[in-house]
Amino acid sequence: MAKNIIDYLLSSRLWALLTKEFREILRNKYLLFLMIFPPVIQLLILGGSLDPQVRNLSLGTVDHSNSSPSRELIASLLTGKVFEKAKVVKSEEELSSALERGKLAVGLVIPARFVSDLKQGVPAQVQVLVDGADAYSAGVASSFLLQTLSRFEANGLVRDNPNKVILGDVDSVIEAKMNILYNPDQLSSWYFVPGVLGAALTLTATLVASATILKERENGTIEQLLMTPAEPWEILLAKIIPLVAFLLADVCLAIGAAHLIFALPFRGSFLLFMIASALYAFVGIGFGMLLGSLCSSQRQAQLASFFINIPMILLSGTVVPFDTMPAAMQVLAMFDPLRYYTIIARGVILKGATFEMLWVDLALLVVFASLLLWISANRFRRQMT
């Protein structure tokens, strides 16, 4: 029976159309390049460059105290990765000028009475100046500074003082033991690569699908398709299946490159991941075919795709965490199919999530893919009749 099914498939009009589409794609060097190289390059570049962690900020210090405790305080600020090194500045005026010109991100002024205040048991005041032009970096730097200064104040001992004045209560009834799951080294590439993969899949599927449809129209071969005995759904399916096959091969290539370059683990089911990737490939192709039916040229479709792709990427949580978005943007992101693919990809790759954990997101991808393909198929059918 299986042999009969294979023989029927090989002799069908759909197989002839599939063979024709595969040959067209393999002959078109532009489409091959667009499907293979940009997604992998985008994944490697963005996966390595996007980093939410703030590190290596420039710190300037004006130390009027010039004492062992003041140097100890400055050294404590350099223990983490937030500040690269401390630049010694002579005066407050020079510090303000450096902050204004963007040469420094944070400035710290330690007064001359710093040690005497510690010895007297009163809080020693310091001045912190933060460049707030980069709001995110400023917030992280301010939080790190306050935590470090608080710890120094709570545990700070004036080593030169035989009485060793303790500022604050250092005893605690809580002992915290922290375990960081799934990404213990907090590598940003592990977080960004699954999302960037979805973004690259979006861009490639949209552009290639729209170019495939518009190429038929620009070359005048769509009229020849009208004269074939094939049904419109067969012609449409013959255009979709090869694109999905090439896109899935592209996904495998990108995941392999990410594993080699970033040591990205793969903890879940590869089959589940490929099913989700295939569903999202249908979503991207649906968008592309819809653009191909609405636009009159490939250049127009490429420009129009930016109005779809960029908002989808920004709302998906690929670059900006979903929880940090305003409430209105979170509601809008609910209608973004890339968001659900990103959740699935990160869940399967990093956490080893199963179908039972991700079936809702998979179901939503099915809904998006079905809806977009139905709309684009109807428009394509009208153009075929």
Short mmCIF file of C-alpha atoms in Angstrom, two decimals:
data_model
loop_
_atom_site.label_atom_id
_atom_site.label_comp_id
_atom_site.label_asym_id
_atom_site.label_seq_id
_atom_site.Cartn_x
_atom_site.Cartn_y
_atom_site.Cartn_z
CA MET A 1 0.00 0.00 0.00
CA ALA A 2 2.85 2.35 0.81
CA LYS A 3 4.28 1.69 -2.67
CA ASN A 4 0.96 2.60 -4.25
CA ILE A 5 0.83 5.86 -2.29
CA ILE A 6 4.38 6.75 -3.35
CA ASP A 7 3.64 5.91 -6.99
CA TYR A 8 0.49 8.03 -6.86
CA LEU A 9 2.39 10.94 -5.35
CA LEU A 10 5.22 10.75 -7.89
CA SER A 11 2.72 10.74 -10.79
CA SER A 12 0.54 13.54 -9.40
CA ARG A 13 0.38 17.14 -10.57
CA LEU A 14 1.45 18.28 -7.10
CA TRP A 15 4.76 16.39 -7.39
CA ALA A 16 5.41 17.98 -10.80
CA LEU A 17 4.78 21.41 -9.35
CA LEU A 18 6.98 20.67 -6.31
CA THR A 19 9.82 19.57 -8.58
CA LYS A 20 9.43 22.73 -10.62
CA GLU A 21 9.52 24.97 -7.50
CA PHE A 22 12.57 23.22 -6.06
CA ARG A 23 14.41 23.69 -9.34
CA GLU A 24 13.43 27.35 -9.50
CA ILE A 25 14.76 27.98 -6.00
CA LEU A 26 18.01 26.10 -6.66
CA ARG A 27 18.54 28.10 -9.86
CA ASN A 28 17.87 31.43 -8.16
CA LYS A 29 21.16 32.28 -6.43
CA TYR A 30 19.64 35.38 -4.84
CA LEU A 31 16.93 33.38 -3.06
CA LEU A 32 19.43 30.71 -1.99
CA PHE A 33 21.71 33.37 -0.51
CA LEU A 34 18.76 35.08 1.17
CA MET A 35 17.62 31.85 2.81
CA ILE A 36 20.98 30.47 3.94
CA PHE A 37 23.49 33.16 4.84
CA PRO A 38 21.62 36.15 6.37
CA PRO A 39 19.81 34.13 9.11
CA VAL A 40 23.02 32.44 10.24
CA ILE A 41 25.03 35.66 10.14
CA GLN A 42 22.29 37.57 11.98
CA LEU A 43 22.11 34.90 14.66
CA LEU A 44 25.86 34.89 15.24
CA ILE A 45 26.25 38.68 15.24
CA LEU A 46 23.16 39.55 17.29
CA GLY A 47 23.59 36.59 19.62
CA GLY A 48 27.06 37.78 20.48
CA SER A 49 26.44 41.54 20.52
CA LEU A 50 23.09 41.84 22.30
CA ASP A 51 23.76 41.89 26.01
CA PRO A 52 21.36 43.22 28.69
CA GLN A 53 24.05 43.15 31.35
CA VAL A 54 25.69 46.48 32.12
CA ARG A 55 29.43 46.10 32.55
CA ASN A 56 32.71 47.96 32.09
CA LEU A 57 31.26 51.39 32.85
CA SER A 58 33.74 54.20 33.38
CA LEU A 59 34.09 55.39 36.97
CA GLY A 60 35.78 58.61 38.05
CA THR A 61 36.80 59.25 41.67
CA VAL A 62 37.77 62.39 43.56
CA ASP A 63 39.34 61.13 46.79
CA HIS A 64 39.95 64.06 49.14
CA SER A 65 40.43 61.65 52.04
CA ASN A 66 43.22 59.64 50.39
CA SER A 67 43.11 57.11 53.19
CA SER A 68 43.05 53.35 53.57
CA PRO A 69 39.25 53.20 54.12
CA SER A 70 38.56 55.43 51.09
CA ARG A 71 40.80 53.27 48.88
CA GLU A 72 39.05 50.20 50.29
CA LEU A 73 35.68 51.70 49.31
CA ILE A 74 36.85 52.37 45.75
CA ALA A 75 38.28 48.86 45.50
CA SER A 76 34.93 47.39 46.62
CA LEU A 77 33.22 49.12 43.68
CA LEU A 78 35.58 47.36 41.28
CA THR A 79 34.93 43.85 42.60
CA GLY A 80 32.02 43.33 40.23
CA LYS A 81 31.93 43.73 36.45
CA VAL A 82 29.85 46.90 36.42
CA PHE A 83 32.89 49.19 36.55
CA GLU A 84 36.01 48.43 34.56
CA LYS A 85 38.45 50.61 36.53
CA ALA A 86 38.50 53.79 38.57
CA LYS A 87 39.96 56.91 36.97
CA VAL A 88 41.46 59.33 39.47
CA VAL A 89 40.18 62.88 38.93
CA LYS A 90 41.69 65.89 40.66
CA SER A 91 38.63 68.06 41.31
CA GLU A 92 34.83 68.14 41.22
CA GLU A 93 34.94 70.56 38.27
CA GLU A 94 37.01 68.15 36.21
CA LEU A 95 34.67 65.31 37.20
CA SER A 96 31.57 67.27 36.13
CA SER A 97 33.22 68.15 32.82
CA ALA A 98 34.08 64.51 32.13
CA LEU A 99 30.48 63.45 32.87
CA GLU A 100 29.12 66.20 30.63
CA ARG A 101 31.35 65.15 27.72
CA GLY A 102 30.43 61.49 28.16
CA LYS A 103 33.94 60.46 29.17
CA LEU A 104 32.65 59.02 32.45
CA ALA A 105 29.43 57.24 33.36
CA VAL A 106 29.63 57.62 37.14
CA GLY A 107 31.53 59.92 39.45
CA LEU A 108 32.30 59.42 43.15
CA VAL A 109 33.48 62.20 45.48
CA ILE A 110 34.88 61.17 48.89
CA PRO A 111 35.23 64.10 51.31
CA ALA A 112 38.27 64.77 53.49
CA ARG A 113 36.32 64.03 56.69
CA PHE A 114 35.51 60.49 55.57
CA VAL A 115 37.77 58.75 58.09
CA SER A 116 36.93 61.07 60.97
CA ASP A 117 33.20 60.43 60.48
CA LEU A 118 33.80 56.68 60.55
CA LYS A 119 35.82 56.94 63.73
CA GLN A 120 33.10 59.00 65.40
CA GLY A 121 30.48 56.41 64.49
CA VAL A 122 28.43 58.73 62.28
CA PRO A 123 27.50 57.95 58.64
CA ALA A 124 30.22 59.06 56.30
CA GLN A 125 28.70 60.98 53.40
CA VAL A 126 29.92 60.60 49.83
CA GLN A 127 28.63 62.21 46.64
CA VAL A 128 27.67 60.08 43.63
CA LEU A 129 27.14 61.59 40.17
CA VAL A 130 25.55 59.40 37.49
CA ASP A 131 25.17 60.18 33.79
CA GLY A 132 21.44 59.59 33.24
CA ALA A 133 21.49 59.89 29.43
CA ASP A 134 21.50 56.10 29.21
CA ALA A 135 18.63 55.39 31.56
CA TYR A 136 19.11 51.63 31.70
CA SER A 137 22.83 51.77 32.43
CA ALA A 138 22.26 54.58 34.92
CA GLY A 139 19.67 52.54 36.79
CA VAL A 140 21.90 49.48 37.01
CA ALA A 141 24.94 51.53 38.02
CA SER A 142 22.97 53.41 40.69
CA SER A 143 21.57 50.20 42.14
CA PHE A 144 25.02 48.58 42.23
CA LEU A 145 26.55 51.65 43.86
CA LEU A 146 23.88 51.86 46.55
CA GLN A 147 24.19 48.16 47.35
CA THR A 148 27.98 48.35 47.53
CA LEU A 149 27.95 51.47 49.71
CA SER A 150 25.33 49.91 51.97
CA ARG A 151 27.41 46.77 52.42
CA PHE A 152 30.49 48.81 53.10
CA GLU A 153 28.62 50.88 55.68
CA ALA A 154 27.20 47.80 57.36
CA ASN A 155 30.44 45.85 57.44
CA GLY A 156 32.89 48.72 57.25
CA LEU A 157 35.60 48.70 59.83
CA VAL A 158 38.22 51.38 60.20
CA ARG A 159 41.20 49.09 60.33
CA ASP A 160 43.43 51.79 61.84
CA ASN A 161 41.05 52.23 64.77
CA PRO A 162 41.72 49.78 67.63
CA ASN A 163 38.08 50.12 68.77
CA LYS A 164 36.82 49.10 65.30
CA VAL A 165 33.56 51.02 65.11
CA ILE A 166 30.86 48.91 63.46
CA LEU A 167 28.25 50.90 61.54
CA GLY A 168 24.93 49.09 61.53
CA ASP A 169 23.85 45.64 62.54
CA VAL A 170 25.70 42.99 60.58
CA ASP A 171 23.92 40.05 62.19
CA SER A 172 21.17 38.40 60.18
CA VAL A 173 18.71 35.58 60.81
CA ILE A 174 18.50 34.81 57.07
CA GLU A 175 21.08 32.82 55.18
CA ALA A 176 20.49 32.95 51.45
CA LYS A 177 21.84 30.31 49.11
CA MET A 178 21.25 31.20 45.48
CA ASN A 179 21.03 28.75 42.62
CA ILE A 180 20.77 30.12 39.08
CA LEU A 181 18.92 27.66 36.88
CA TYR A 182 19.13 26.95 33.13
CA ASN A 183 21.87 29.55 32.51
CA PRO A 184 24.12 29.49 35.58
CA ASP A 185 26.83 31.64 33.99
CA GLN A 186 24.18 34.16 32.85
CA LEU A 187 25.45 34.13 29.29
CA SER A 188 23.47 36.65 27.29
CA SER A 189 24.03 34.72 24.05
CA TRP A 190 22.07 31.76 25.44
CA TYR A 191 19.14 34.07 26.12
CA PHE A 192 19.22 35.97 22.83
CA VAL A 193 20.03 33.23 20.29
CA PRO A 194 16.59 31.49 20.37
CA GLY A 195 14.83 34.84 19.96
CA VAL A 196 17.20 36.03 17.25
CA LEU A 197 16.60 32.73 15.44
CA GLY A 198 12.87 33.51 15.37
CA ALA A 199 13.55 37.07 14.18
CA ALA A 200 15.81 35.81 11.38
CA LEU A 201 13.18 33.23 10.42
CA THR A 202 10.58 36.01 10.25
CA LEU A 203 12.69 38.22 7.98
CA THR A 204 13.76 35.39 5.68
CA ALA A 205 10.33 33.75 5.33
CA THR A 206 8.58 37.05 4.66
CA LEU A 207 11.05 38.29 2.05
CA VAL A 208 11.51 34.97 0.25
CA ALA A 209 7.78 34.15 0.11
CA SER A 210 6.85 37.60 -1.20
CA ALA A 211 9.70 37.46 -3.74
CA THR A 212 8.53 34.05 -4.96
CA ILE A 213 5.00 35.29 -5.63
CA LEU A 214 6.06 38.59 -7.19
CA LYS A 215 8.67 36.92 -9.39
CA GLU A 216 5.90 34.96 -11.10
CA ARG A 217 3.96 38.17 -11.70
CA GLU A 218 6.95 40.22 -12.89
CA ASN A 219 8.11 37.49 -15.27
CA GLY A 220 4.60 36.96 -16.58
CA THR A 221 4.62 33.25 -15.71
CA ILE A 222 1.53 33.50 -13.54
CA GLU A 223 -0.52 33.45 -16.74
CA GLN A 224 1.14 30.16 -17.64
CA LEU A 225 0.10 28.76 -14.28
CA LEU A 226 -3.48 29.70 -15.11
CA MET A 227 -3.30 27.45 -18.16
CA THR A 228 -2.05 24.40 -16.25
CA PRO A 229 -4.57 21.69 -15.26
CA ALA A 230 -3.51 22.06 -11.60
CA GLU A 231 -5.87 23.40 -8.98
CA PRO A 232 -5.04 26.70 -7.22
CA TRP A 233 -4.48 24.90 -3.92
CA GLU A 234 -1.95 22.58 -5.61
CA ILE A 235 -0.05 25.52 -7.03
CA LEU A 236 -0.08 27.27 -3.65
CA LEU A 237 1.01 24.16 -1.77
CA ALA A 238 3.80 23.57 -4.28
CA LYS A 239 5.14 27.04 -3.53
CA ILE A 240 4.89 26.68 0.25
CA ILE A 241 6.42 23.22 0.83
CA PRO A 242 9.86 23.93 -0.73
CA LEU A 243 10.15 27.18 1.24
CA VAL A 244 9.34 25.39 4.49
CA ALA A 245 11.91 22.69 3.70
CA PHE A 246 14.67 25.22 3.03
CA LEU A 247 13.76 27.27 6.11
CA LEU A 248 13.90 24.20 8.36
CA ALA A 249 17.31 23.33 6.92
CA ASP A 250 18.30 26.91 7.71
CA VAL A 251 17.13 26.48 11.32
CA CYS A 252 19.26 23.34 11.73
CA LEU A 253 22.27 25.16 10.30
CA ALA A 254 21.78 28.12 12.63
CA ILE A 255 21.37 25.93 15.72
CA GLY A 256 24.51 24.02 14.81
CA ALA A 257 26.45 27.26 14.38
CA ALA A 258 25.16 28.58 17.72
CA HIS A 259 26.24 25.37 19.43
CA LEU A 260 29.75 25.66 17.99
CA ILE A 261 30.21 29.39 18.57
CA PHE A 262 28.28 29.99 21.82
CA ALA A 263 28.24 26.43 23.26
CA LEU A 264 24.44 26.70 23.28
CA PRO A 265 22.92 23.59 24.87
CA PHE A 266 19.88 21.77 23.52
CA ARG A 267 18.04 20.21 26.45
CA GLY A 268 14.62 19.44 24.98
CA SER A 269 13.01 17.48 22.17
CA PHE A 270 14.47 18.29 18.77
CA LEU A 271 11.29 17.00 17.09
CA LEU A 272 9.13 19.37 19.14
CA PHE A 273 11.42 22.25 18.26
CA MET A 274 11.29 21.45 14.55
CA ILE A 275 7.48 21.19 14.65
CA ALA A 276 7.31 24.63 16.24
CA SER A 277 9.81 25.97 13.69
CA ALA A 278 7.73 24.54 10.83
CA LEU A 279 4.58 26.15 12.22
CA TYR A 280 6.32 29.49 12.53
CA ALA A 281 7.76 29.10 9.03
CA PHE A 282 4.14 28.82 7.81
CA VAL A 283 3.39 32.04 9.71
CA GLY A 284 6.27 33.89 8.04
CA ILE A 285 5.35 32.50 4.62
CA GLY A 286 1.74 33.55 5.20
CA PHE A 287 2.87 37.11 5.87
CA GLY A 288 5.14 37.02 2.81
CA MET A 289 2.46 35.69 0.47
CA LEU A 290 0.03 38.27 1.76
CA LEU A 291 2.56 41.00 0.97
CA GLY A 292 3.17 39.43 -2.42
CA SER A 293 -0.53 39.63 -3.23
CA LEU A 294 -0.82 43.23 -2.05
CA CYS A 295 2.36 44.74 -3.51
CA SER A 296 3.19 45.28 -7.15
CA SER A 297 6.98 44.74 -7.02
CA GLN A 298 9.62 43.01 -4.94
CA ARG A 299 11.11 46.31 -3.80
CA GLN A 300 7.72 47.51 -2.61
CA ALA A 301 7.24 44.24 -0.71
CA GLN A 302 10.66 44.58 0.94
CA LEU A 303 9.82 48.09 2.15
CA ALA A 304 6.37 47.02 3.34
CA SER A 305 7.85 44.09 5.25
CA PHE A 306 9.58 46.49 7.64
CA PHE A 307 6.17 47.64 8.88
CA ILE A 308 5.48 44.03 9.90
CA ASN A 309 8.85 42.58 10.87
CA ILE A 310 10.27 45.34 13.07
CA PRO A 311 7.18 45.68 15.34
CA MET A 312 6.96 41.88 15.58
CA ILE A 313 10.60 41.63 16.68
CA LEU A 314 10.34 44.47 19.20
CA LEU A 315 7.12 43.13 20.75
CA SER A 316 8.23 39.50 20.89
CA GLY A 317 10.57 39.82 23.86
CA THR A 318 13.60 39.03 21.72
CA VAL A 319 15.36 42.30 22.54
CA VAL A 320 13.29 43.88 25.32
CA PRO A 321 12.00 41.61 28.12
CA PHE A 322 8.23 41.24 27.95
CA ASP A 323 7.73 42.11 31.63
CA THR A 324 9.45 45.49 31.23
CA MET A 325 7.07 46.66 28.48
CA PRO A 326 4.25 49.09 29.27
CA ALA A 327 0.85 47.49 29.86
CA ALA A 328 -0.50 48.66 26.48
CA MET A 329 2.47 47.10 24.66
CA GLN A 330 2.01 43.84 26.55
CA VAL A 331 -1.58 43.64 25.33
CA LEU A 332 -0.44 44.33 21.76
CA ALA A 333 2.28 41.67 22.09
CA MET A 334 -0.40 39.05 22.70
CA PHE A 335 -1.13 39.21 18.95
CA ASP A 336 2.52 38.72 17.98
CA PRO A 337 3.18 35.13 16.78
CA LEU A 338 6.95 35.60 17.18
CA ARG A 339 6.44 35.98 20.93
CA TYR A 340 5.03 32.46 21.18
CA TYR A 341 7.74 30.96 19.00
CA THR A 342 10.39 32.66 21.17
CA ILE A 343 8.79 31.18 24.30
CA ILE A 344 8.81 27.72 22.73
CA ALA A 345 12.38 27.99 21.43
CA ARG A 346 13.78 29.18 24.75
CA GLY A 347 11.74 26.64 26.66
CA VAL A 348 12.85 23.66 24.54
CA ILE A 349 16.49 24.68 24.04
CA LEU A 350 17.36 26.00 27.51
CA LYS A 351 14.85 24.36 29.86
CA GLY A 352 13.99 21.09 28.12
CA ALA A 353 10.28 22.00 28.15
CA THR A 354 7.84 19.34 26.95
CA PHE A 355 4.69 19.42 24.84
CA GLU A 356 2.52 19.47 27.97
CA MET A 357 4.21 22.72 29.02
CA LEU A 358 4.04 24.41 25.63
CA TRP A 359 0.84 23.14 23.99
CA VAL A 360 -0.97 26.46 24.41
CA ASP A 361 1.81 28.35 22.59
CA LEU A 362 1.90 25.67 19.90
CA ALA A 363 -1.88 25.89 19.49
CA LEU A 364 -1.64 29.66 19.06
CA LEU A 365 1.01 29.20 16.36
CA VAL A 366 -1.37 26.82 14.58
CA VAL A 367 -4.11 29.47 14.75
CA PHE A 368 -1.82 32.22 13.41
CA ALA A 369 -0.47 29.99 10.62
CA SER A 370 -3.93 28.80 9.58
CA LEU A 371 -5.40 32.29 9.57
CA LEU A 372 -2.56 33.88 7.60
CA LEU A 373 -2.39 31.06 5.06
CA TRP A 374 -6.18 31.14 4.62
CA ILE A 375 -6.16 34.89 3.96
CA SER A 376 -3.17 34.76 1.59
CA ALA A 377 -4.59 31.68 -0.19
CA ASN A 378 -7.89 33.45 -0.85
CA ARG A 379 -6.10 36.45 -2.33
CA PHE A 380 -3.86 34.18 -4.39
CA ARG A 381 -6.91 32.26 -5.63
CA ARG A 382 -8.56 35.50 -6.75
CA GLN A 383 -5.47 36.37 -8.75
CA MET A 384 -5.50 32.90 -10.32
CA THR A 385 -9.11 33.23 -11.48
#
